[in-house]
Amino acid sequence: MIKAVIFDLDGVIVSTDHYHYRAWKALADQETIYFDEEINNRLRGVSRMESLEIILERANKSYTEDEKVALATHKNNIYVELLDQLSAADILPHAVELIDALKLKGIKIAIGSSSKNAKKILKQVGLYDTFDAIADGTDVTRSKPHPDVFLVAAEKLQIDKTNCAVVEDAEAGIVAAKNAEMLAIAIGAATLSDLADAKVEDLLEIVPIVK
Ligand code: BG6
Ligand code: MG
């Protein structure tokens, strides 16, 4: 029985993909590293430093750990400045309607995001006080596909992991949900995952799944 739904944030509740892309692209251009949408797709759900490692696969020089931290910080500075433009208009279709429907059924809702900017994003779009719990990149050291962020969310909600469903747009997130022994619901790019328990095209399709 599902008592809580844990949502990934980027690409499920809020559309931030294009801002991530622009910030990584600016960094890649500065370092003259090839970067495109396909590489960007591999960054979905993955932590900032792991994303940087994926981008640096195309670099023709090697970077020290300190240089890598500086690059990731630079990317984040660009990204955070872009996030100032975020508003309720960037909330993904039917996210608010789904949240309302789940609340009506007495189902708890949480965020389980790899991002260290999750709280800023939620504030920007006006959803900061909407969730019963927020677990994000500041709560864990191991990012998705490790289950940690979802387990922290369940713990904050005080709901057993086996009573939780996860909504994810990233393969890494679907794997993380299964590693957490939760029901994994895929949307967007994650629907390509063989591990997903359910696949939806629209967030509102989740209502009957968790009833
Ligand atoms: C995830 C995104 O939610 O957060 C990834 O899907 C991103 O693309 C990751 O790399 C970490 O985000 P941040 O905001 O901490 O750099
Ligand atoms: Mg995502």
JSON list of C-alpha atoms and ligand atoms in Angstrom, two decimals, residues 8-12 44-45 168-170, ligand 2:
[
{"chain": "A", "resi": 8, "resn": "ASP", "atom": "CA", "xyz": [12.43, 13.79, -8.09]},
{"chain": "A", "resi": 9, "resn": "LEU", "atom": "CA", "xyz": [12.55, 17.57, -8.62]},
{"chain": "A", "resi": 10, "resn": "ASP", "atom": "CA", "xyz": [14.49, 18.43, -11.80]},
{"chain": "A", "resi": 11, "resn": "GLY", "atom": "CA", "xyz": [12.49, 17.24, -14.81]},
{"chain": "A", "resi": 12, "resn": "VAL", "atom": "CA", "xyz": [9.55, 15.93, -12.77]},
{"chain": "A", "resi": 44, "resn": "ARG", "atom": "CA", "xyz": [20.09, 13.64, -15.59]},
{"chain": "A", "resi": 45, "resn": "GLY", "atom": "CA", "xyz": [19.80, 12.60, -11.94]},
{"chain": "A", "resi": 168, "resn": "GLU", "atom": "CA", "xyz": [11.58, 9.84, -11.70]},
{"chain": "A", "resi": 169, "resn": "ASP", "atom": "CA", "xyz": [12.63, 11.13, -15.11]},
{"chain": "A", "resi": 170, "resn": "ALA", "atom": "CA", "xyz": [16.16, 9.65, -14.90]},
{"chain": "B", "resi": 2, "resn": "MG", "atom": "MG", "xyz": [15.26, 14.46, -12.72]}
]
